[in-house]
XYZ file of C-alpha atoms in Angstrom:
155
model
C -8.322 -16.289 -24.235
C -5.353 -14.851 -22.431
C -3.832 -13.689 -25.686
C -7.068 -11.990 -26.650
C -7.235 -10.189 -23.291
C -3.601 -9.047 -23.669
C -4.268 -7.824 -27.243
C -7.353 -5.895 -26.037
C -5.322 -4.270 -23.345
C -2.519 -3.153 -25.620
C -5.091 -1.889 -28.179
C -6.246 0.755 -25.732
C -4.575 4.161 -25.232
C -1.955 3.858 -22.429
C -3.879 6.060 -20.127
C -6.757 3.522 -20.237
C -4.825 0.252 -20.135
C -4.932 0.130 -16.325
C -8.750 0.126 -16.588
C -8.582 -2.987 -18.883
C -6.430 -4.650 -16.220
C -9.048 -3.944 -13.533
C -11.728 -5.455 -15.777
C -9.596 -8.470 -16.774
C -8.721 -9.263 -13.073
C -12.480 -9.279 -12.184
C -12.922 -12.397 -14.391
C -13.026 -15.555 -12.448
C -10.049 -17.867 -13.305
C -8.062 -14.841 -14.532
C -7.935 -13.066 -11.022
C -5.216 -10.793 -9.795
C -2.421 -13.170 -10.925
C -3.522 -13.358 -14.440
C -4.457 -9.682 -14.636
C -1.020 -8.562 -13.224
C 0.870 -10.736 -15.678
C -1.275 -9.519 -18.623
C -0.786 -5.956 -17.561
C 3.105 -6.271 -17.248
C 3.256 -8.222 -20.548
C 1.137 -5.429 -22.203
C 3.808 -2.907 -21.140
C 2.173 -1.397 -18.117
C 4.469 -0.542 -15.215
C 4.495 -3.519 -12.860
C 3.361 -1.481 -9.849
C 0.332 -0.120 -11.719
C -0.542 -3.444 -13.343
C -0.420 -5.275 -9.979
C -2.444 -2.526 -8.196
C -5.065 -2.450 -11.009
C -5.264 -6.314 -10.908
C -5.649 -6.439 -7.185
C -8.378 -3.747 -7.299
C -10.280 -5.532 -9.997
C -10.091 -8.923 -8.281
C -11.108 -7.424 -4.892
C -14.059 -5.648 -6.323
C -15.294 -8.891 -7.982
C -14.712 -10.885 -4.909
C -16.576 -8.430 -2.774
C -19.632 -8.675 -4.991
C -19.612 -12.546 -4.656
C -19.091 -12.437 -0.838
C -21.798 -9.806 -0.233
C -24.234 -11.609 -2.435
C -23.568 -15.017 -0.791
C -23.899 -13.375 2.621
C -27.218 -11.817 1.639
C -28.578 -15.036 0.182
C -27.446 -17.109 3.163
C -29.198 -14.721 5.505
C -32.432 -15.202 3.619
C -32.319 -18.929 3.108
C -32.573 -21.490 5.810
C -29.947 -24.243 6.025
C -30.996 -27.170 3.908
C -29.916 -30.713 4.121
C -29.294 -30.699 0.348
C -26.461 -32.805 -0.885
C -23.306 -30.851 -1.878
C -21.827 -31.365 -5.267
C -18.509 -33.113 -5.483
C -16.633 -29.825 -5.978
C -18.475 -28.181 -3.075
C -17.679 -31.344 -0.900
C -14.053 -30.921 -1.756
C -14.227 -27.262 -0.949
C -16.064 -28.011 2.340
C -13.442 -30.623 3.368
C -10.673 -28.010 2.643
C -12.571 -25.357 4.632
C -13.023 -27.723 7.594
C -9.334 -28.650 7.488
C -7.657 -25.289 6.750
C -10.243 -22.713 7.797
C -10.729 -19.351 6.209
C -6.955 -18.428 6.054
C -5.944 -21.650 4.403
C -8.689 -21.761 1.849
C -8.128 -18.092 1.017
C -4.390 -18.468 0.523
C -4.447 -21.911 -1.167
C -7.943 -22.073 -2.635
C -6.903 -20.210 -5.804
C -4.984 -23.281 -6.854
C -8.372 -25.085 -7.068
C -11.050 -22.457 -7.786
C -11.331 -18.730 -8.345
C -11.373 -16.497 -5.316
C -14.924 -15.428 -6.120
C -16.138 -19.021 -5.836
C -14.083 -19.933 -2.803
C -15.063 -16.788 -0.923
C -18.859 -17.287 -1.628
C -18.639 -20.897 -0.629
C -16.916 -20.130 2.602
C -19.657 -17.617 3.442
C -22.324 -20.181 2.533
C -20.506 -22.647 4.842
C -20.993 -20.216 7.686
C -17.648 -18.327 7.821
C -17.631 -14.806 8.943
C -18.127 -12.427 5.991
C -15.435 -10.072 7.473
C -12.858 -12.865 8.107
C -13.419 -14.012 4.389
C -13.053 -10.590 3.034
C -9.826 -9.929 5.087
C -8.162 -13.207 4.173
C -9.197 -13.024 0.481
C -7.721 -9.517 0.129
C -4.461 -10.721 1.582
C -4.448 -13.638 -0.698
C -5.408 -11.585 -3.825
C -2.493 -9.242 -2.994
C 0.006 -12.029 -2.532
C -0.973 -13.833 -5.732
C -1.065 -10.684 -7.756
C 2.425 -9.586 -6.422
C 3.956 -13.011 -7.046
C 2.773 -13.214 -10.708
C 3.261 -9.668 -11.474
C 6.857 -9.726 -10.297
C 7.378 -12.976 -12.115
C 6.049 -11.453 -15.351
C 8.271 -8.411 -14.875
C 11.327 -10.582 -14.260
C 10.376 -12.650 -17.317
C 10.006 -9.616 -19.487
C 13.375 -8.189 -18.321
C 15.146 -11.482 -18.992
C 13.787 -11.390 -22.630
C 15.250 -7.918 -23.262
């Protein structure tokens, strides 16, 4: 899949490749880190690739957070049993809070899912958005820089 996304990005005219990176980074499990790396590998300047990936991931995350917030406001708390994955995320949320889950949660699940889950657990929508944006920027920067360094080593 990653190779197909990279091929799609490079097939576009250079002026539109950054739009492809925005779209790619909005995909759960690809995120800002995958989008930044794909953009750099496709030949987009690292600063543009990272910025585009962060924008795409943030837009996608905001859709999930605002949707979860709206749904949570309309639905009463239920005593329904949490799935095993949601139980794991809830334990992580209870232990590390919004900052910890935002920064480390992408090791387990996409930012879109972790952010929506935290809001559904009762976390402040604004706190989730703030910490998720910080996390998305950090992960995008790290992987974008690593991809750029890897490309420069291959030359």
